[in-house]
PDB file of C-alpha atoms in Angstrom:
ATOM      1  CA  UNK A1191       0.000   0.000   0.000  1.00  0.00           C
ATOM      2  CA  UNK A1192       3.207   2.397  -0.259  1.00  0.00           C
ATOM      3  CA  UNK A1193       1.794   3.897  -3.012  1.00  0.00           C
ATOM      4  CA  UNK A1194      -1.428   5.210  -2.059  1.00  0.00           C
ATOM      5  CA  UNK A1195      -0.090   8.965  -1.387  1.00  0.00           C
ATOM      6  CA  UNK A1196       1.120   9.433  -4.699  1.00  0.00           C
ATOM      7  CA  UNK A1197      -2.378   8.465  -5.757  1.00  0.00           C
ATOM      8  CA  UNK A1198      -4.354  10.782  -3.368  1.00  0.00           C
ATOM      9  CA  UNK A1199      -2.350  13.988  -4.212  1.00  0.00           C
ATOM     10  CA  UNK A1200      -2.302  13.248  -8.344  1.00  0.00           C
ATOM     11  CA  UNK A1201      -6.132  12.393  -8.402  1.00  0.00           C
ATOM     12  CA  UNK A1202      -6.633  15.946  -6.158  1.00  0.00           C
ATOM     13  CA  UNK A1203      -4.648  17.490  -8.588  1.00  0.00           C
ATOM     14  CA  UNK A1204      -6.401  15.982 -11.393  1.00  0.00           C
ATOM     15  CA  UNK A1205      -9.557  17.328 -10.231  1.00  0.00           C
ATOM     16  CA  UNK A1206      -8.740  20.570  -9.009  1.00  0.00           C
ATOM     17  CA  UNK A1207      -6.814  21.075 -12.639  1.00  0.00           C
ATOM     18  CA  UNK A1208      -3.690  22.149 -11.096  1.00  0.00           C
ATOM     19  CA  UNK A1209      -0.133  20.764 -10.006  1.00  0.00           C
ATOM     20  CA  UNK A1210       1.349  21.236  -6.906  1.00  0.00           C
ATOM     21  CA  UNK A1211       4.999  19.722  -6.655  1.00  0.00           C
ATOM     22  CA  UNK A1212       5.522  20.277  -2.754  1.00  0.00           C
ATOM     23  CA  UNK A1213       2.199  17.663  -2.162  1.00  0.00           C
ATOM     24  CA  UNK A1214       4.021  15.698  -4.673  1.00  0.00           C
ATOM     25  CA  UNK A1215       7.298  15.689  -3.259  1.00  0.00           C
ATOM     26  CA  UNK A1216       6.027  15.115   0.374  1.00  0.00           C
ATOM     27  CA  UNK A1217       3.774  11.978  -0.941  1.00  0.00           C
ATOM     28  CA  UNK A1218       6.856  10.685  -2.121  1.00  0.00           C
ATOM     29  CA  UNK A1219       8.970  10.850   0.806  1.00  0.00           C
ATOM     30  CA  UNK A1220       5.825   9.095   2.680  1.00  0.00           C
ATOM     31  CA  UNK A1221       6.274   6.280  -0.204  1.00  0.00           C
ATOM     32  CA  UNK A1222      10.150   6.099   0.784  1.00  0.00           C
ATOM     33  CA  UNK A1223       9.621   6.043   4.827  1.00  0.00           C
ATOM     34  CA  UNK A1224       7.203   3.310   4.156  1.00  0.00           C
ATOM     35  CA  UNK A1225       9.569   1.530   1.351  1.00  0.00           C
ATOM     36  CA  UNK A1226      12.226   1.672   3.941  1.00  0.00           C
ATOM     37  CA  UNK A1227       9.712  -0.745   6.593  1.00  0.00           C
ATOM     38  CA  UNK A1228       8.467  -2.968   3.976  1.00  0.00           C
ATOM     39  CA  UNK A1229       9.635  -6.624   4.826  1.00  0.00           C
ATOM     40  CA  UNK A1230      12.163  -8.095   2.250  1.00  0.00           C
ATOM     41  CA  UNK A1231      12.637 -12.034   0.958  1.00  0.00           C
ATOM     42  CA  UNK A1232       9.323 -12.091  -0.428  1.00  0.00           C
ATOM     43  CA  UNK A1233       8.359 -14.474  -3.681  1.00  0.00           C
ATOM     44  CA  UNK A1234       8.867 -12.397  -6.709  1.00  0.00           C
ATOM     45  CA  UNK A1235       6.083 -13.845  -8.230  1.00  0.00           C
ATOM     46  CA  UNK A1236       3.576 -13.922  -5.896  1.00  0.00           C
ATOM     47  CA  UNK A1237       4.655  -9.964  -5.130  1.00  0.00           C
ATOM     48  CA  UNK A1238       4.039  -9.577  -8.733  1.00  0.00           C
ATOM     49  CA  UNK A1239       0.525 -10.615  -8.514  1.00  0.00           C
ATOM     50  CA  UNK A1240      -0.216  -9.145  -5.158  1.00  0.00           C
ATOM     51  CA  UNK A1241       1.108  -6.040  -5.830  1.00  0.00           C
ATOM     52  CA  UNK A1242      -1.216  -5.337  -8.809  1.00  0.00           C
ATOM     53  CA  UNK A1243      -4.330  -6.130  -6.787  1.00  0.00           C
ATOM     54  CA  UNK A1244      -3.082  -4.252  -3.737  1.00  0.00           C
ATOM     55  CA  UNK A1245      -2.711  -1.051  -6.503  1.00  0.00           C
ATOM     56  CA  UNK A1246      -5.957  -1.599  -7.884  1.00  0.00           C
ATOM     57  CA  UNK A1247      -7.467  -1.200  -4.543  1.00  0.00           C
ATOM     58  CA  UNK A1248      -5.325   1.510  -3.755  1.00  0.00           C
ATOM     59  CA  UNK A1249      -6.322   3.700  -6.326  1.00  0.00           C
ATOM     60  CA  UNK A1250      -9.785   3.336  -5.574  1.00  0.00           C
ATOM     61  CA  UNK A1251      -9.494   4.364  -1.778  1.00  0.00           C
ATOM     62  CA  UNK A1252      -7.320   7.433  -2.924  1.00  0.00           C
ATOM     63  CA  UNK A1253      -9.566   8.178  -5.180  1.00  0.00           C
ATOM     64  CA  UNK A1254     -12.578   7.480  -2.485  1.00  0.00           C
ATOM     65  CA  UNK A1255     -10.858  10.128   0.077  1.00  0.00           C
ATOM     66  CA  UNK A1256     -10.682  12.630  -2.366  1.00  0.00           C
ATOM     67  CA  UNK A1257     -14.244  12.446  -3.824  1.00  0.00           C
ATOM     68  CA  UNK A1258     -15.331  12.606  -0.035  1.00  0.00           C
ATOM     69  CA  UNK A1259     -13.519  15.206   0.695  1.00  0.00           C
ATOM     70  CA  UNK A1260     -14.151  17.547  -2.213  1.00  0.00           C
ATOM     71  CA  UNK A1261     -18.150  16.666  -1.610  1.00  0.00           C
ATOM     72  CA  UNK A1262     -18.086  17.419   1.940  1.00  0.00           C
ATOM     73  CA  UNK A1263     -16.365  20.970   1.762  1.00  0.00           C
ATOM     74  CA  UNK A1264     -18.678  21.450  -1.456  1.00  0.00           C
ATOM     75  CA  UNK A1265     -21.890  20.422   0.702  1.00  0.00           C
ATOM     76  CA  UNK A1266     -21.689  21.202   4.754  1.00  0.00           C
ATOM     77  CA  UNK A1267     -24.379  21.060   5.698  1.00  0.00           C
ATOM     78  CA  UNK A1268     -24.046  16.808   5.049  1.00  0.00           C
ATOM     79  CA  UNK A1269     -22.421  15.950   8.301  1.00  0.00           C
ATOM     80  CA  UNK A1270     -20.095  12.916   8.594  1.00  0.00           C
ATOM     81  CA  UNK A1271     -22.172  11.242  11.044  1.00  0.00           C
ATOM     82  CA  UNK A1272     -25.464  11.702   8.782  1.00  0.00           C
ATOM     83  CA  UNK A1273     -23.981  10.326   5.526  1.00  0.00           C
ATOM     84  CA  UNK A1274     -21.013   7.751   7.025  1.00  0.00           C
ATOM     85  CA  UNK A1275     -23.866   4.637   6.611  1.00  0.00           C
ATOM     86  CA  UNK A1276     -24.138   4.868   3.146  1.00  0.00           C
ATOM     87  CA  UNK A1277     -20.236   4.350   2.210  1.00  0.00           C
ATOM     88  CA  UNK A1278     -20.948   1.259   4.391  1.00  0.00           C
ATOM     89  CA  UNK A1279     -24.214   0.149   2.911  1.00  0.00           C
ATOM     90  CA  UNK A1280     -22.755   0.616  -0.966  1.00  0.00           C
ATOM     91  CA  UNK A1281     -19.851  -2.227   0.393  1.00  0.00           C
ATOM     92  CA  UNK A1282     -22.833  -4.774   1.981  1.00  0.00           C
ATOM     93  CA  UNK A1283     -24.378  -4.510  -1.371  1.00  0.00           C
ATOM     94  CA  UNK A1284     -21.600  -5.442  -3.410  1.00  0.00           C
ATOM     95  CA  UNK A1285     -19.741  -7.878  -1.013  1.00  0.00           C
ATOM     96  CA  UNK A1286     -23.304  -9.859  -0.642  1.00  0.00           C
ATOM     97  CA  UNK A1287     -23.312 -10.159  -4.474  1.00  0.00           C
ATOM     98  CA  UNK A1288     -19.955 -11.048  -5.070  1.00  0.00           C
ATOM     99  CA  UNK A1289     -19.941 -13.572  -2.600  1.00  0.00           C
ATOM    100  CA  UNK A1290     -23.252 -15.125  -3.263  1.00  0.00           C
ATOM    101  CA  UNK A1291     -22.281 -15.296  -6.853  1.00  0.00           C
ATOM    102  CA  UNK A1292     -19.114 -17.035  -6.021  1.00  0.00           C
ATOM    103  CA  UNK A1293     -21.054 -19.438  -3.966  1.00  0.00           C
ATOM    104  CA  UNK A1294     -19.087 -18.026  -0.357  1.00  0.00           C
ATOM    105  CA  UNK A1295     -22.068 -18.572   2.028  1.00  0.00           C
ATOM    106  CA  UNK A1296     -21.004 -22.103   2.026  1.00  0.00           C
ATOM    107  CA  UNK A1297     -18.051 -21.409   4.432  1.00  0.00           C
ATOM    108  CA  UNK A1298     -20.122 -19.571   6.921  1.00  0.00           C
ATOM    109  CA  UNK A1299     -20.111 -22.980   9.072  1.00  0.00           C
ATOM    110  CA  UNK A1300     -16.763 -22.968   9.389  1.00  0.00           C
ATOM    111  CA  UNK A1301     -16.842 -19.789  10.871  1.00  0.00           C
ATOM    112  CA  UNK A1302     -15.832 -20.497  15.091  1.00  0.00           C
ATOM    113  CA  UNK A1303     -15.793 -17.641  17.405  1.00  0.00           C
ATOM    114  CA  UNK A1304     -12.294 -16.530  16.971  1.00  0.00           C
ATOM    115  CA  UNK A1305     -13.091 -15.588  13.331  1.00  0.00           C
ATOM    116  CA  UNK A1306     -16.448 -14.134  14.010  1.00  0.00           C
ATOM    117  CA  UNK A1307     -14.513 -11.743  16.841  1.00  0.00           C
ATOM    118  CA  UNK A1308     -11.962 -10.764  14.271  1.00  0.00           C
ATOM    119  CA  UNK A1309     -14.790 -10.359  11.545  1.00  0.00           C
ATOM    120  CA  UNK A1310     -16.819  -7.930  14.268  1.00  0.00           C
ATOM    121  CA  UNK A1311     -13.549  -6.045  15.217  1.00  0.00           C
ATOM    122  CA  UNK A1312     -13.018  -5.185  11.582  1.00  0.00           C
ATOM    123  CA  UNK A1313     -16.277  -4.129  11.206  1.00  0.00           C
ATOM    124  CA  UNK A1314     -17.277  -2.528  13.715  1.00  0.00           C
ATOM    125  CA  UNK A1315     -13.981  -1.018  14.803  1.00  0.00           C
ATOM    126  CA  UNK A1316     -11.675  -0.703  11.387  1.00  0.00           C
ATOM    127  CA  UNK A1317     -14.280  -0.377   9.015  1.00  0.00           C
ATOM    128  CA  UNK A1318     -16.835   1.438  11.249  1.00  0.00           C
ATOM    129  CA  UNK A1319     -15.348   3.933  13.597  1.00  0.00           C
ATOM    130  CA  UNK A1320     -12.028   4.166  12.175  1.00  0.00           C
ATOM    131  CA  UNK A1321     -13.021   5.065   8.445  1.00  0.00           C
ATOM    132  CA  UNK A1322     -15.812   7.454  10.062  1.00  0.00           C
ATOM    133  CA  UNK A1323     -12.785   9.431  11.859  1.00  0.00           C
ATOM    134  CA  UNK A1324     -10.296   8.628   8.545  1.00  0.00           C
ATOM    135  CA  UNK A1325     -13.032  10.530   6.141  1.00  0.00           C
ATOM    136  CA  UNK A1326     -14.253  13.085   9.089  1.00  0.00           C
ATOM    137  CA  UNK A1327     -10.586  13.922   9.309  1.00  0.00           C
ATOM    138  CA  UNK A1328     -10.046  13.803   5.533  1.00  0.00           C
ATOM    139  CA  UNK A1329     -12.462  16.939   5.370  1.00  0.00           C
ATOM    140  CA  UNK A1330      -9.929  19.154   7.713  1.00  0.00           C
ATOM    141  CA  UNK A1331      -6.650  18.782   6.021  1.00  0.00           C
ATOM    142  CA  UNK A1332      -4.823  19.356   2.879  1.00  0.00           C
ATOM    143  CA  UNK A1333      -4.750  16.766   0.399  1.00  0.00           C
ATOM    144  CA  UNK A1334      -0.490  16.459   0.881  1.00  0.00           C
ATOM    145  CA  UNK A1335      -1.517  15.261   4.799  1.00  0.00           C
ATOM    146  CA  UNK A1336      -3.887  13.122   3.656  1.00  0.00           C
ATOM    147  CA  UNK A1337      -1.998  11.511   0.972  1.00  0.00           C
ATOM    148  CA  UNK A1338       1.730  11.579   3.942  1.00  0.00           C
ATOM    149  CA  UNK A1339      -0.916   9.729   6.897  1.00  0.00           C
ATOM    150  CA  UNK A1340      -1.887   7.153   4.397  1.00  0.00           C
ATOM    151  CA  UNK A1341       1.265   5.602   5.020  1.00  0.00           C
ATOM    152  CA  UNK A1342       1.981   6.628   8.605  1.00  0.00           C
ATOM    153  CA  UNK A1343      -0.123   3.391   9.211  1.00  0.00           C
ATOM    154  CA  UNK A1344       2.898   1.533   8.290  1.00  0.00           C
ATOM    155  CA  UNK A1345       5.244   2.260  11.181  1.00  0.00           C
ATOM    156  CA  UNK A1346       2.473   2.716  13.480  1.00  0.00           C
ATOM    157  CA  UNK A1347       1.728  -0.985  13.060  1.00  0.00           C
ATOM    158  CA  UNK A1348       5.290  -2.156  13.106  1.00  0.00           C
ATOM    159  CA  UNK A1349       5.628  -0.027  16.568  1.00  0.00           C
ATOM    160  CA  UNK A1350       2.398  -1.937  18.171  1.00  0.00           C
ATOM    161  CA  UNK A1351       3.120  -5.418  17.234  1.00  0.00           C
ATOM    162  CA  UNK A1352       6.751  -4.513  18.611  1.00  0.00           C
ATOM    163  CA  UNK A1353       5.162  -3.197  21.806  1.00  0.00           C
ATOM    164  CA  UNK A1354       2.202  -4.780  22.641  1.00  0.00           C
ATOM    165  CA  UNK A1355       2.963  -8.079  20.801  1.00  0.00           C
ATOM    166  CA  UNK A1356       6.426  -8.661  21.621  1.00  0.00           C
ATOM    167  CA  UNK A1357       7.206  -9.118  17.587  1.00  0.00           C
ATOM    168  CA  UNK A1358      10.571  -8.559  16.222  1.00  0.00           C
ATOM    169  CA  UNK A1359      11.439  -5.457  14.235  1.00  0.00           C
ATOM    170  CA  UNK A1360      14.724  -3.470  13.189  1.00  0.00           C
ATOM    171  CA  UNK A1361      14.673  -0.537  15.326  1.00  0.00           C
ATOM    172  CA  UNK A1362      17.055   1.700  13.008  1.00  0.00           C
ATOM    173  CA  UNK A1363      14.287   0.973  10.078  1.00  0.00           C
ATOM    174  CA  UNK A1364      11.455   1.976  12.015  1.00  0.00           C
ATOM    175  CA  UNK A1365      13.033   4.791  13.297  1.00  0.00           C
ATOM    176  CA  UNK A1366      14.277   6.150   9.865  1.00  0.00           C
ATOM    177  CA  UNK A1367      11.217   5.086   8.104  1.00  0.00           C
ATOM    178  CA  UNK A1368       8.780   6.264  10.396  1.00  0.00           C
ATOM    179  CA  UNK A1369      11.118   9.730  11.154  1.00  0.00           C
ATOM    180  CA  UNK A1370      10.495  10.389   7.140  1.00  0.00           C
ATOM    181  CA  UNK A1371       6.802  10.078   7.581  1.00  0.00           C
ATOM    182  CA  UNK A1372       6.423  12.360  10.387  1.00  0.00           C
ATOM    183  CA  UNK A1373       8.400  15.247   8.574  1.00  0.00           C
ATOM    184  CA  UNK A1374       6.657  15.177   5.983  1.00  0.00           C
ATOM    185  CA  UNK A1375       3.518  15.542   7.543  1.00  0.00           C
ATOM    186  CA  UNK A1376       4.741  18.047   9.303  1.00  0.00           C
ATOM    187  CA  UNK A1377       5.873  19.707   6.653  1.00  0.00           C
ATOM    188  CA  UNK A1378       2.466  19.153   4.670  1.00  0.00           C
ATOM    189  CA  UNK A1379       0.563  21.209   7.630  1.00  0.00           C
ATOM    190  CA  UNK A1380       2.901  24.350   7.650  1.00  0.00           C
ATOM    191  CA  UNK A1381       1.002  25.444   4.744  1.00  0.00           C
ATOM    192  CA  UNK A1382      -1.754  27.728   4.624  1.00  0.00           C
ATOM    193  CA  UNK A1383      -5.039  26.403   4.823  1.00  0.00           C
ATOM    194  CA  UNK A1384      -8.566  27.132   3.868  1.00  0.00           C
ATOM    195  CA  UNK A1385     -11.604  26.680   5.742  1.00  0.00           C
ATOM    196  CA  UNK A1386     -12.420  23.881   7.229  1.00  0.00           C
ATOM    197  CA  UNK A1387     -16.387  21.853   6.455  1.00  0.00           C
ATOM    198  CA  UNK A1388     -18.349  21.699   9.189  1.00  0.00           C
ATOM    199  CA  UNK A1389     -18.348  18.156  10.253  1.00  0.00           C
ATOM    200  CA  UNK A1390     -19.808  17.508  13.751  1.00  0.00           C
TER     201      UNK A1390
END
């Protein structure tokens, strides 16, 4: 997902018809903080493959984040918390077709409590709260902080599993990659900015 800031500040440019090589050059350095973290020894091939998915995907949630965010500073008066159900209802439509096409009910037996407690937490939790406050606070920055805290994610993870997990991880890495990440959103928020959309 290294990628993804490159892809929020060139479809924001895109739209708003303009170029604006600082967000450019600050989505990049996010991309090389979060290059610098990114595990190594992988298959080639299966990389390959993955990698081509994990873009198509990415695309479409940059693209998502900016579409949100030019609507809700275009329209107020449509508060997060008002409109935040339909993003969710639009992926229960198409998840229940794809996977009742692809005959997927089927495994729902197999499903112990374990997997229905992770399935809840993502739901509920990632999907639910956090992409509520993700798109709420997509409405109050500029598109160069969005596109930088897309990756920040990266050594924010590798920090938790290292803390509260007890996983291994190369300090000097995390601190390098993760040290990029935070200047540069930094850097993305000493610009000026405009108004903020009313969100509550």
């Amino acid at each position: 997902t290294v990628l993804t800031p490159l892809y929020v500040v060139a479809w924001d440019d895109l739209r708003g018809r303009r170029f604006h090589p600082r967000g450019l050059a600050l989505a990049a350095l996010a991309v090389v903080g979060a290059v610098i973290l990114h595990p190594r020894g992988a298959d080639p091939r299966a990389v390959a493959i993955g990698f081509g998915l994990v873009q198509a995907a990415n695309a479409c949630f940059a693209i998502g984040q900016i579409e949100y965010r030019r609507l809700r500073r275009a329209r107020p008066e449509l508060h997060d918390r008002r409109i935040h159900g339909y993003l969710l209802l639009g992926g229960l439509g198409l998840t229940t077709i794809t996977t009742t096409l692809s005959g997927g009910w089927a495994s729902a037996a197999a499903i112990d409590l374990r997997a229905l407690a992770a399935l809840a937490y993502l739901g509920l939790i990632a999907s639910g709260i956090g992409f509520f406050a993700w798109n709420a606070g997509a409405v109050r920055v500029e598109s160069a902080t969005l596109a930088v805290l897309n990756n920040l994610k990266v050594p924010l993870g590798v920090a938790l599993s290292l803390l509260l997990f007890g996983e291994e991880a190369d300090l000097r890495r995390l601190a390098l990659g993760g040290g990029l990440m935070i200047a540069a959103a930094v850097a993305a928020e000493r610009r000026p900015r405009g108004p903020r959309a009313e969100t509550a």
